[in-house]
């Protein structure tokens, strides 16, 4: 029977995520989208809930499988009663469905614009909407077909896991834990009575709960290492593929956010609004006016160039891909557009800060910078602890010390769920770091499209982009956390899935066992920290230089 507390906690968590998703949508949406784009809004709400639920499944898994006598992660009657294998399989399917089907369709539908059709005719009362749906379906079908082919080919060629195990010889079954199992808890047991045979991972897990004689266990003979070859399930392989794809984003953006998120919060306090004297007011006003004039000139030049070249920023068809000159021209045009958008966003932020120091000074919430300072200090502590944990537990083989794993177990002695709540905190923090890192990278490098979340000014395209980003990073976050807390969560279902099956897959296993992504994550965090110490504030591209470049191209 399922633990009533876990059922209630799970239900409350889902309701809380629903409230948070609706809150974000209501308070961040642009007024132009208030009475429109209902289907994309539903996709965003469910996507945010999926992201949060995926990250919180790890602490739920730990709570369900830890702290119960004889619990093994497979026999749910011995644990908290929740079938975590079913839970994980459901989310392993829902995440790719949302990333490759629902979000692309919503994005194509939202951004489709067919101005050549006349709406409201007697033949078709709403041809524009029908055209948008058909266009979105066409593009989405292409995405789904490509991903399906990629998955089928990958599953047929790389779905076997070769798991290194230990063989033992004895007269009876004995608990695997008595035989000194490794971090992943995989042991093959053989008997000397009758035909010897290998046992499945599930059967081995069931041995964990069996009573055993410690003295007898010490006499069992170690027959050496062996390799168990097994084909993972379709859902587990989907999780491996999604985690591998998401790691390319999470390793970069998560590492950047690990260093930049604390600094951003501290700067909110440092740059809090203050009364300006007449001289400071005049200088700030003149600086903003000059920047506005520069961006207006740039906007006019881009408008003229777009009127002459509707395909600005693109290679203009398949033929353009084979032309180096066309590709270079498209890259320059796209870079100019991104720098312009970056400059506009930074100007809007500075204007808001200027208003907070002048006309809106009396309406500014004085607690905001102090709350940011408190969160910034907490972020510094969590980021530093994460970096130390990576350095002493994840990267070395074998680990130098369990570090956080030991602290979580110690916390549980004081309060039974404190360790589980700590796992949730450290896991969700990684997700926020990835979103922050993506935005910081876009502001600094101006090579990707900016999709900031601004209160009351966020379009659905930005919502959909950020939802897709966090969904892609959700499984890498779970895998990273499962690896980081593998000692504390050794009996969890996800530990068996990621640290046993997926980590030993033919192709994906090399990336995970060699810790390639973890090294990238750690390196980006360190380099970003050094970079931000030298240049803590975004300045954006030079408006004068960008304007001169556009004028020279026009000429």
mmCIF file with all atom_site columns, N, CA and C in Angstrom, residues 329-396:
data_model
loop_
_atom_site.group_PDB
_atom_site.id
_atom_site.type_symbol
_atom_site.label_atom_id
_atom_site.label_alt_id
_atom_site.label_comp_id
_atom_site.label_asym_id
_atom_site.label_entity_id
_atom_site.label_seq_id
_atom_site.pdbx_PDB_ins_code
_atom_site.Cartn_x
_atom_site.Cartn_y
_atom_site.Cartn_z
_atom_site.occupancy
_atom_site.B_iso_or_equiv
_atom_site.pdbx_formal_charge
_atom_site.auth_seq_id
_atom_site.auth_comp_id
_atom_site.auth_asym_id
_atom_site.auth_atom_id
_atom_site.pdbx_PDB_model_num
ATOM 1   N N  . UNK A 1 329 ? 27.107 36.621 -45.767 1.00 0.00 ? 329 UNK A N  1
ATOM 2   C CA . UNK A 1 329 ? 26.218 37.781 -45.749 1.00 0.00 ? 329 UNK A CA 1
ATOM 3   C C  . UNK A 1 329 ? 25.047 37.558 -44.788 1.00 0.00 ? 329 UNK A C  1
ATOM 4   N N  . UNK A 1 330 ? 24.485 36.339 -44.829 1.00 0.00 ? 330 UNK A N  1
ATOM 5   C CA . UNK A 1 330 ? 23.375 36.032 -43.923 1.00 0.00 ? 330 UNK A CA 1
ATOM 6   C C  . UNK A 1 330 ? 23.831 36.078 -42.471 1.00 0.00 ? 330 UNK A C  1
ATOM 7   N N  . UNK A 1 331 ? 25.042 35.596 -42.201 1.00 0.00 ? 331 UNK A N  1
ATOM 8   C CA . UNK A 1 331 ? 25.560 35.612 -40.840 1.00 0.00 ? 331 UNK A CA 1
ATOM 9   C C  . UNK A 1 331 ? 25.749 37.045 -40.345 1.00 0.00 ? 331 UNK A C  1
ATOM 10  N N  . UNK A 1 332 ? 26.245 37.931 -41.199 1.00 0.00 ? 332 UNK A N  1
ATOM 11  C CA . UNK A 1 332 ? 26.438 39.328 -40.815 1.00 0.00 ? 332 UNK A CA 1
ATOM 12  C C  . UNK A 1 332 ? 25.091 39.994 -40.532 1.00 0.00 ? 332 UNK A C  1
ATOM 13  N N  . UNK A 1 333 ? 24.110 39.728 -41.405 1.00 0.00 ? 333 UNK A N  1
ATOM 14  C CA . UNK A 1 333 ? 22.783 40.320 -41.205 1.00 0.00 ? 333 UNK A CA 1
ATOM 15  C C  . UNK A 1 333 ? 22.136 39.815 -39.915 1.00 0.00 ? 333 UNK A C  1
ATOM 16  N N  . UNK A 1 334 ? 22.252 38.518 -39.666 1.00 0.00 ? 334 UNK A N  1
ATOM 17  C CA . UNK A 1 334 ? 21.673 37.947 -38.448 1.00 0.00 ? 334 UNK A CA 1
ATOM 18  C C  . UNK A 1 334 ? 22.365 38.503 -37.204 1.00 0.00 ? 334 UNK A C  1
ATOM 19  N N  . UNK A 1 335 ? 23.681 38.690 -37.287 1.00 0.00 ? 335 UNK A N  1
ATOM 20  C CA . UNK A 1 335 ? 24.421 39.255 -36.165 1.00 0.00 ? 335 UNK A CA 1
ATOM 21  C C  . UNK A 1 335 ? 23.959 40.681 -35.886 1.00 0.00 ? 335 UNK A C  1
ATOM 22  N N  . UNK A 1 336 ? 23.713 41.457 -36.935 1.00 0.00 ? 336 UNK A N  1
ATOM 23  C CA . UNK A 1 336 ? 23.243 42.834 -36.754 1.00 0.00 ? 336 UNK A CA 1
ATOM 24  C C  . UNK A 1 336 ? 21.874 42.868 -36.071 1.00 0.00 ? 336 UNK A C  1
ATOM 25  N N  . UNK A 1 337 ? 20.982 41.975 -36.476 1.00 0.00 ? 337 UNK A N  1
ATOM 26  C CA . UNK A 1 337 ? 19.661 41.911 -35.853 1.00 0.00 ? 337 UNK A CA 1
ATOM 27  C C  . UNK A 1 337 ? 19.765 41.545 -34.376 1.00 0.00 ? 337 UNK A C  1
ATOM 28  N N  . UNK A 1 338 ? 20.614 40.572 -34.059 1.00 0.00 ? 338 UNK A N  1
ATOM 29  C CA . UNK A 1 338 ? 20.759 40.153 -32.671 1.00 0.00 ? 338 UNK A CA 1
ATOM 30  C C  . UNK A 1 338 ? 21.369 41.257 -31.813 1.00 0.00 ? 338 UNK A C  1
ATOM 31  N N  . UNK A 1 339 ? 22.363 41.959 -32.341 1.00 0.00 ? 339 UNK A N  1
ATOM 32  C CA . UNK A 1 339 ? 22.969 43.054 -31.597 1.00 0.00 ? 339 UNK A CA 1
ATOM 33  C C  . UNK A 1 339 ? 21.974 44.187 -31.385 1.00 0.00 ? 339 UNK A C  1
ATOM 34  N N  . UNK A 1 340 ? 21.125 44.448 -32.379 1.00 0.00 ? 340 UNK A N  1
ATOM 35  C CA . UNK A 1 340 ? 20.100 45.476 -32.234 1.00 0.00 ? 340 UNK A CA 1
ATOM 36  C C  . UNK A 1 340 ? 19.110 45.109 -31.129 1.00 0.00 ? 340 UNK A C  1
ATOM 37  N N  . UNK A 1 341 ? 18.641 43.865 -31.133 1.00 0.00 ? 341 UNK A N  1
ATOM 38  C CA . UNK A 1 341 ? 17.704 43.420 -30.091 1.00 0.00 ? 341 UNK A CA 1
ATOM 39  C C  . UNK A 1 341 ? 18.364 43.446 -28.711 1.00 0.00 ? 341 UNK A C  1
ATOM 40  N N  . UNK A 1 342 ? 19.632 43.080 -28.668 1.00 0.00 ? 342 UNK A N  1
ATOM 41  C CA . UNK A 1 342 ? 20.355 43.121 -27.403 1.00 0.00 ? 342 UNK A CA 1
ATOM 42  C C  . UNK A 1 342 ? 20.447 44.560 -26.886 1.00 0.00 ? 342 UNK A C  1
ATOM 43  N N  . UNK A 1 343 ? 20.776 45.491 -27.779 1.00 0.00 ? 343 UNK A N  1
ATOM 44  C CA . UNK A 1 343 ? 20.872 46.892 -27.381 1.00 0.00 ? 343 UNK A CA 1
ATOM 45  C C  . UNK A 1 343 ? 19.539 47.447 -26.906 1.00 0.00 ? 343 UNK A C  1
ATOM 46  N N  . UNK A 1 344 ? 18.448 47.068 -27.583 1.00 0.00 ? 344 UNK A N  1
ATOM 47  C CA . UNK A 1 344 ? 17.115 47.540 -27.185 1.00 0.00 ? 344 UNK A CA 1
ATOM 48  C C  . UNK A 1 344 ? 16.761 47.015 -25.796 1.00 0.00 ? 344 UNK A C  1
ATOM 49  N N  . UNK A 1 345 ? 17.047 45.737 -25.561 1.00 0.00 ? 345 UNK A N  1
ATOM 50  C CA . UNK A 1 345 ? 16.713 45.167 -24.251 1.00 0.00 ? 345 UNK A CA 1
ATOM 51  C C  . UNK A 1 345 ? 17.500 45.850 -23.125 1.00 0.00 ? 345 UNK A C  1
ATOM 52  N N  . UNK A 1 346 ? 18.800 46.036 -23.323 1.00 0.00 ? 346 UNK A N  1
ATOM 53  C CA . UNK A 1 346 ? 19.610 46.678 -22.289 1.00 0.00 ? 346 UNK A CA 1
ATOM 54  C C  . UNK A 1 346 ? 19.184 48.114 -22.061 1.00 0.00 ? 346 UNK A C  1
ATOM 55  N N  . UNK A 1 347 ? 18.778 48.804 -23.145 1.00 0.00 ? 347 UNK A N  1
ATOM 56  C CA . UNK A 1 347 ? 18.286 50.176 -23.000 1.00 0.00 ? 347 UNK A CA 1
ATOM 57  C C  . UNK A 1 347 ? 16.996 50.189 -22.179 1.00 0.00 ? 347 UNK A C  1
ATOM 58  N N  . UNK A 1 348 ? 16.084 49.265 -22.462 1.00 0.00 ? 348 UNK A N  1
ATOM 59  C CA . UNK A 1 348 ? 14.839 49.196 -21.695 1.00 0.00 ? 348 UNK A CA 1
ATOM 60  C C  . UNK A 1 348 ? 15.117 48.947 -20.213 1.00 0.00 ? 348 UNK A C  1
ATOM 61  N N  . UNK A 1 349 ? 16.090 48.093 -19.920 1.00 0.00 ? 349 UNK A N  1
ATOM 62  C CA . UNK A 1 349 ? 16.433 47.835 -18.522 1.00 0.00 ? 349 UNK A CA 1
ATOM 63  C C  . UNK A 1 349 ? 16.984 49.086 -17.847 1.00 0.00 ? 349 UNK A C  1
ATOM 64  N N  . UNK A 1 350 ? 17.843 49.815 -18.557 1.00 0.00 ? 350 UNK A N  1
ATOM 65  C CA . UNK A 1 350 ? 18.414 51.037 -17.985 1.00 0.00 ? 350 UNK A CA 1
ATOM 66  C C  . UNK A 1 350 ? 17.354 52.121 -17.820 1.00 0.00 ? 350 UNK A C  1
ATOM 67  N N  . UNK A 1 351 ? 16.395 52.176 -18.727 1.00 0.00 ? 351 UNK A N  1
ATOM 68  C CA . UNK A 1 351 ? 15.299 53.146 -18.589 1.00 0.00 ? 351 UNK A CA 1
ATOM 69  C C  . UNK A 1 351 ? 14.463 52.825 -17.354 1.00 0.00 ? 351 UNK A C  1
ATOM 70  N N  . UNK A 1 352 ? 14.194 51.521 -17.125 1.00 0.00 ? 352 UNK A N  1
ATOM 71  C CA . UNK A 1 352 ? 13.447 51.132 -15.926 1.00 0.00 ? 352 UNK A CA 1
ATOM 72  C C  . UNK A 1 352 ? 14.209 51.515 -14.661 1.00 0.00 ? 352 UNK A C  1
ATOM 73  N N  . UNK A 1 353 ? 15.535 51.309 -14.679 1.00 0.00 ? 353 UNK A N  1
ATOM 74  C CA . UNK A 1 353 ? 16.341 51.699 -13.517 1.00 0.00 ? 353 UNK A CA 1
ATOM 75  C C  . UNK A 1 353 ? 16.333 53.207 -13.330 1.00 0.00 ? 353 UNK A C  1
ATOM 76  N N  . UNK A 1 354 ? 16.358 53.955 -14.436 1.00 0.00 ? 354 UNK A N  1
ATOM 77  C CA . UNK A 1 354 ? 16.312 55.420 -14.359 1.00 0.00 ? 354 UNK A CA 1
ATOM 78  C C  . UNK A 1 354 ? 14.988 55.888 -13.770 1.00 0.00 ? 354 UNK A C  1
ATOM 79  N N  . UNK A 1 355 ? 13.901 55.289 -14.198 1.00 0.00 ? 355 UNK A N  1
ATOM 80  C CA . UNK A 1 355 ? 12.590 55.652 -13.651 1.00 0.00 ? 355 UNK A CA 1
ATOM 81  C C  . UNK A 1 355 ? 12.507 55.315 -12.166 1.00 0.00 ? 355 UNK A C  1
ATOM 82  N N  . UNK A 1 356 ? 13.104 54.198 -11.777 1.00 0.00 ? 356 UNK A N  1
ATOM 83  C CA . UNK A 1 356 ? 13.073 53.811 -10.367 1.00 0.00 ? 356 UNK A CA 1
ATOM 84  C C  . UNK A 1 356 ? 13.835 54.798 -9.493  1.00 0.00 ? 356 UNK A C  1
ATOM 85  N N  . UNK A 1 357 ? 14.812 55.486 -10.090 1.00 0.00 ? 357 UNK A N  1
ATOM 86  C CA . UNK A 1 357 ? 15.582 56.485 -9.345  1.00 0.00 ? 357 UNK A CA 1
ATOM 87  C C  . UNK A 1 357 ? 14.929 57.862 -9.368  1.00 0.00 ? 357 UNK A C  1
ATOM 88  N N  . UNK A 1 358 ? 13.959 58.071 -10.245 1.00 0.00 ? 358 UNK A N  1
ATOM 89  C CA . UNK A 1 358 ? 13.362 59.406 -10.407 1.00 0.00 ? 358 UNK A CA 1
ATOM 90  C C  . UNK A 1 358 ? 11.849 59.372 -10.188 1.00 0.00 ? 358 UNK A C  1
ATOM 91  N N  . UNK A 1 359 ? 11.095 59.230 -11.271 1.00 0.00 ? 359 UNK A N  1
ATOM 92  C CA . UNK A 1 359 ? 9.634  59.377 -11.193 1.00 0.00 ? 359 UNK A CA 1
ATOM 93  C C  . UNK A 1 359 ? 8.969  58.271 -10.377 1.00 0.00 ? 359 UNK A C  1
ATOM 94  N N  . UNK A 1 360 ? 9.515  57.052 -10.420 1.00 0.00 ? 360 UNK A N  1
ATOM 95  C CA . UNK A 1 360 ? 8.898  55.932 -9.706  1.00 0.00 ? 360 UNK A CA 1
ATOM 96  C C  . UNK A 1 360 ? 9.609  55.603 -8.402  1.00 0.00 ? 360 UNK A C  1
ATOM 97  N N  . UNK A 1 361 ? 10.423 56.523 -7.919  1.00 0.00 ? 361 UNK A N  1
ATOM 98  C CA . UNK A 1 361 ? 11.220 56.223 -6.723  1.00 0.00 ? 361 UNK A CA 1
ATOM 99  C C  . UNK A 1 361 ? 10.333 55.930 -5.515  1.00 0.00 ? 361 UNK A C  1
ATOM 100 N N  . UNK A 1 362 ? 9.265  56.697 -5.358  1.00 0.00 ? 362 UNK A N  1
ATOM 101 C CA . UNK A 1 362 ? 8.376  56.517 -4.199  1.00 0.00 ? 362 UNK A CA 1
ATOM 102 C C  . UNK A 1 362 ? 7.587  55.214 -4.285  1.00 0.00 ? 362 UNK A C  1
ATOM 103 N N  . UNK A 1 363 ? 7.409  54.669 -5.503  1.00 0.00 ? 363 UNK A N  1
ATOM 104 C CA . UNK A 1 363 ? 6.638  53.449 -5.668  1.00 0.00 ? 363 UNK A CA 1
ATOM 105 C C  . UNK A 1 363 ? 7.507  52.194 -5.660  1.00 0.00 ? 363 UNK A C  1
ATOM 106 N N  . UNK A 1 364 ? 8.807  52.371 -5.602  1.00 0.00 ? 364 UNK A N  1
ATOM 107 C CA . UNK A 1 364 ? 9.713  51.223 -5.652  1.00 0.00 ? 364 UNK A CA 1
ATOM 108 C C  . UNK A 1 364 ? 9.665  50.474 -4.328  1.00 0.00 ? 364 UNK A C  1
ATOM 109 N N  . UNK A 1 365 ? 9.611  49.132 -4.416  1.00 0.00 ? 365 UNK A N  1
ATOM 110 C CA . UNK A 1 365 ? 9.570  48.297 -3.223  1.00 0.00 ? 365 UNK A CA 1
ATOM 111 C C  . UNK A 1 365 ? 10.957 48.239 -2.586  1.00 0.00 ? 365 UNK A C  1
ATOM 112 N N  . UNK A 1 366 ? 11.139 48.825 -1.394  1.00 0.00 ? 366 UNK A N  1
ATOM 113 C CA . UNK A 1 366 ? 12.487 48.870 -0.801  1.00 0.00 ? 366 UNK A CA 1
ATOM 114 C C  . UNK A 1 366 ? 12.996 47.494 -0.351  1.00 0.00 ? 366 UNK A C  1
ATOM 115 N N  . UNK A 1 367 ? 12.091 46.513 -0.232  1.00 0.00 ? 367 UNK A N  1
ATOM 116 C CA . UNK A 1 367 ? 12.524 45.189 0.203   1.00 0.00 ? 367 UNK A CA 1
ATOM 117 C C  . UNK A 1 367 ? 13.142 44.381 -0.930  1.00 0.00 ? 367 UNK A C  1
ATOM 118 N N  . UNK A 1 368 ? 12.851 44.769 -2.174  1.00 0.00 ? 368 UNK A N  1
ATOM 119 C CA . UNK A 1 368 ? 13.315 43.981 -3.321  1.00 0.00 ? 368 UNK A CA 1
ATOM 120 C C  . UNK A 1 368 ? 14.833 43.789 -3.328  1.00 0.00 ? 368 UNK A C  1
ATOM 121 N N  . UNK A 1 369 ? 15.650 44.846 -3.187  1.00 0.00 ? 369 UNK A N  1
ATOM 122 C CA . UNK A 1 369 ? 17.108 44.625 -3.227  1.00 0.00 ? 369 UNK A CA 1
ATOM 123 C C  . UNK A 1 369 ? 17.613 43.774 -2.062  1.00 0.00 ? 369 UNK A C  1
ATOM 124 N N  . UNK A 1 370 ? 16.972 43.872 -0.903  1.00 0.00 ? 370 UNK A N  1
ATOM 125 C CA . UNK A 1 370 ? 17.424 43.084 0.242   1.00 0.00 ? 370 UNK A CA 1
ATOM 126 C C  . UNK A 1 370 ? 17.033 41.614 0.087   1.00 0.00 ? 370 UNK A C  1
ATOM 127 N N  . UNK A 1 371 ? 15.882 41.363 -0.524  1.00 0.00 ? 371 UNK A N  1
ATOM 128 C CA . UNK A 1 371 ? 15.516 39.977 -0.835  1.00 0.00 ? 371 UNK A CA 1
ATOM 129 C C  . UNK A 1 371 ? 16.496 39.396 -1.846  1.00 0.00 ? 371 UNK A C  1
ATOM 130 N N  . UNK A 1 372 ? 16.862 40.224 -2.859  1.00 0.00 ? 372 UNK A N  1
ATOM 131 C CA . UNK A 1 372 ? 17.841 39.778 -3.853  1.00 0.00 ? 372 UNK A CA 1
ATOM 132 C C  . UNK A 1 372 ? 19.194 39.511 -3.202  1.00 0.00 ? 372 UNK A C  1
ATOM 133 N N  . UNK A 1 373 ? 19.575 40.341 -2.229  1.00 0.00 ? 373 UNK A N  1
ATOM 134 C CA . UNK A 1 373 ? 20.842 40.136 -1.529  1.00 0.00 ? 373 UNK A CA 1
ATOM 135 C C  . UNK A 1 373 ? 20.826 38.816 -0.764  1.00 0.00 ? 373 UNK A C  1
ATOM 136 N N  . UNK A 1 374 ? 19.738 38.543 -0.076  1.00 0.00 ? 374 UNK A N  1
ATOM 137 C CA . UNK A 1 374 ? 19.623 37.286 0.670   1.00 0.00 ? 374 UNK A CA 1
ATOM 138 C C  . UNK A 1 374 ? 19.697 36.082 -0.272  1.00 0.00 ? 374 UNK A C  1
ATOM 139 N N  . UNK A 1 375 ? 18.936 36.146 -1.389  1.00 0.00 ? 375 UNK A N  1
ATOM 140 C CA . UNK A 1 375 ? 18.967 35.047 -2.354  1.00 0.00 ? 375 UNK A CA 1
ATOM 141 C C  . UNK A 1 375 ? 20.344 34.927 -3.003  1.00 0.00 ? 375 UNK A C  1
ATOM 142 N N  . UNK A 1 376 ? 21.002 36.068 -3.206  1.00 0.00 ? 376 UNK A N  1
ATOM 143 C CA . UNK A 1 376 ? 22.348 36.040 -3.786  1.00 0.00 ? 376 UNK A CA 1
ATOM 144 C C  . UNK A 1 376 ? 23.347 35.352 -2.880  1.00 0.00 ? 376 UNK A C  1
ATOM 145 N N  . UNK A 1 377 ? 23.266 35.629 -1.572  1.00 0.00 ? 377 UNK A N  1
ATOM 146 C CA . UNK A 1 377 ? 24.164 34.969 -0.624  1.00 0.00 ? 377 UNK A CA 1
ATOM 147 C C  . UNK A 1 377 ? 23.894 33.468 -0.594  1.00 0.00 ? 377 UNK A C  1
ATOM 148 N N  . UNK A 1 378 ? 22.603 33.089 -0.583  1.00 0.00 ? 378 UNK A N  1
ATOM 149 C CA . UNK A 1 378 ? 22.253 31.665 -0.618  1.00 0.00 ? 378 UNK A CA 1
ATOM 150 C C  . UNK A 1 378 ? 22.766 31.012 -1.900  1.00 0.00 ? 378 UNK A C  1
ATOM 151 N N  . UNK A 1 379 ? 22.659 31.733 -3.034  1.00 0.00 ? 379 UNK A N  1
ATOM 152 C CA . UNK A 1 379 ? 23.134 31.197 -4.310  1.00 0.00 ? 379 UNK A CA 1
ATOM 153 C C  . UNK A 1 379 ? 24.638 31.001 -4.311  1.00 0.00 ? 379 UNK A C  1
ATOM 154 N N  . UNK A 1 380 ? 25.358 31.934 -3.703  1.00 0.00 ? 380 UNK A N  1
ATOM 155 C CA . UNK A 1 380 ? 26.818 31.789 -3.617  1.00 0.00 ? 380 UNK A CA 1
ATOM 156 C C  . UNK A 1 380 ? 27.179 30.519 -2.857  1.00 0.00 ? 380 UNK A C  1
ATOM 157 N N  . UNK A 1 381 ? 26.495 30.299 -1.735  1.00 0.00 ? 381 UNK A N  1
ATOM 158 C CA . UNK A 1 381 ? 26.780 29.110 -0.918  1.00 0.00 ? 381 UNK A CA 1
ATOM 159 C C  . UNK A 1 381 ? 26.478 27.838 -1.704  1.00 0.00 ? 381 UNK A C  1
ATOM 160 N N  . UNK A 1 382 ? 25.291 27.790 -2.357  1.00 0.00 ? 382 UNK A N  1
ATOM 161 C CA . UNK A 1 382 ? 24.909 26.575 -3.087  1.00 0.00 ? 382 UNK A CA 1
ATOM 162 C C  . UNK A 1 382 ? 25.847 26.330 -4.265  1.00 0.00 ? 382 UNK A C  1
ATOM 163 N N  . UNK A 1 383 ? 26.205 27.392 -4.997  1.00 0.00 ? 383 UNK A N  1
ATOM 164 C CA . UNK A 1 383 ? 27.116 27.229 -6.133  1.00 0.00 ? 383 UNK A CA 1
ATOM 165 C C  . UNK A 1 383 ? 28.478 26.724 -5.685  1.00 0.00 ? 383 UNK A C  1
ATOM 166 N N  . UNK A 1 384 ? 29.006 27.287 -4.601  1.00 0.00 ? 384 UNK A N  1
ATOM 167 C CA . UNK A 1 384 ? 30.310 26.848 -4.108  1.00 0.00 ? 384 UNK A CA 1
ATOM 168 C C  . UNK A 1 384 ? 30.255 25.397 -3.627  1.00 0.00 ? 384 UNK A C  1
ATOM 169 N N  . UNK A 1 385 ? 29.183 25.051 -2.943  1.00 0.00 ? 385 UNK A N  1
ATOM 170 C CA . UNK A 1 385 ? 29.050 23.672 -2.469  1.00 0.00 ? 385 UNK A CA 1
ATOM 171 C C  . UNK A 1 385 ? 28.963 22.704 -3.648  1.00 0.00 ? 385 UNK A C  1
ATOM 172 N N  . UNK A 1 386 ? 28.213 23.100 -4.693  1.00 0.00 ? 386 UNK A N  1
ATOM 173 C CA . UNK A 1 386 ? 28.114 22.264 -5.889  1.00 0.00 ? 386 UNK A CA 1
ATOM 174 C C  . UNK A 1 386 ? 29.498 22.070 -6.517  1.00 0.00 ? 386 UNK A C  1
ATOM 175 N N  . UNK A 1 387 ? 30.246 23.149 -6.641  1.00 0.00 ? 387 UNK A N  1
ATOM 176 C CA . UNK A 1 387 ? 31.554 23.054 -7.280  1.00 0.00 ? 387 UNK A CA 1
ATOM 177 C C  . UNK A 1 387 ? 32.508 22.159 -6.471  1.00 0.00 ? 387 UNK A C  1
ATOM 178 N N  . UNK A 1 388 ? 32.466 22.295 -5.149  1.00 0.00 ? 388 UNK A N  1
ATOM 179 C CA . UNK A 1 388 ? 33.311 21.448 -4.313  1.00 0.00 ? 388 UNK A CA 1
ATOM 180 C C  . UNK A 1 388 ? 32.883 19.989 -4.432  1.00 0.00 ? 388 UNK A C  1
ATOM 181 N N  . UNK A 1 389 ? 31.572 19.749 -4.453  1.00 0.00 ? 389 UNK A N  1
ATOM 182 C CA . UNK A 1 389 ? 31.064 18.382 -4.552  1.00 0.00 ? 389 UNK A CA 1
ATOM 183 C C  . UNK A 1 389 ? 31.483 17.743 -5.879  1.00 0.00 ? 389 UNK A C  1
ATOM 184 N N  . UNK A 1 390 ? 31.436 18.516 -6.959  1.00 0.00 ? 390 UNK A N  1
ATOM 185 C CA . UNK A 1 390 ? 31.873 18.002 -8.257  1.00 0.00 ? 390 UNK A CA 1
ATOM 186 C C  . UNK A 1 390 ? 33.357 17.647 -8.212  1.00 0.00 ? 390 UNK A C  1
ATOM 187 N N  . UNK A 1 391 ? 34.151 18.510 -7.560  1.00 0.00 ? 391 UNK A N  1
ATOM 188 C CA . UNK A 1 391 ? 35.602 18.319 -7.537  1.00 0.00 ? 391 UNK A CA 1
ATOM 189 C C  . UNK A 1 391 ? 36.026 17.134 -6.681  1.00 0.00 ? 391 UNK A C  1
ATOM 190 N N  . UNK A 1 392 ? 35.279 16.845 -5.605  1.00 0.00 ? 392 UNK A N  1
ATOM 191 C CA . UNK A 1 392 ? 35.744 15.805 -4.677  1.00 0.00 ? 392 UNK A CA 1
ATOM 192 C C  . UNK A 1 392 ? 34.977 14.497 -4.817  1.00 0.00 ? 392 UNK A C  1
ATOM 193 N N  . UNK A 1 393 ? 33.810 14.524 -5.484  1.00 0.00 ? 393 UNK A N  1
ATOM 194 C CA . UNK A 1 393 ? 33.017 13.297 -5.547  1.00 0.00 ? 393 UNK A CA 1
ATOM 195 C C  . UNK A 1 393 ? 32.749 12.819 -6.969  1.00 0.00 ? 393 UNK A C  1
ATOM 196 N N  . UNK A 1 394 ? 32.381 13.716 -7.883  1.00 0.00 ? 394 UNK A N  1
ATOM 197 C CA . UNK A 1 394 ? 31.973 13.284 -9.217  1.00 0.00 ? 394 UNK A CA 1
ATOM 198 C C  . UNK A 1 394 ? 33.171 13.048 -10.123 1.00 0.00 ? 394 UNK A C  1
ATOM 199 N N  . UNK A 1 395 ? 34.105 13.983 -10.165 1.00 0.00 ? 395 UNK A N  1
ATOM 200 C CA . UNK A 1 395 ? 35.219 13.881 -11.108 1.00 0.00 ? 395 UNK A CA 1
ATOM 201 C C  . UNK A 1 395 ? 36.249 12.817 -10.725 1.00 0.00 ? 395 UNK A C  1
ATOM 202 N N  . UNK A 1 396 ? 36.658 12.721 -9.468  1.00 0.00 ? 396 UNK A N  1
ATOM 203 C CA . UNK A 1 396 ? 37.674 11.693 -9.134  1.00 0.00 ? 396 UNK A CA 1
ATOM 204 C C  . UNK A 1 396 ? 37.091 10.283 -9.207  1.00 0.00 ? 396 UNK A C  1
#
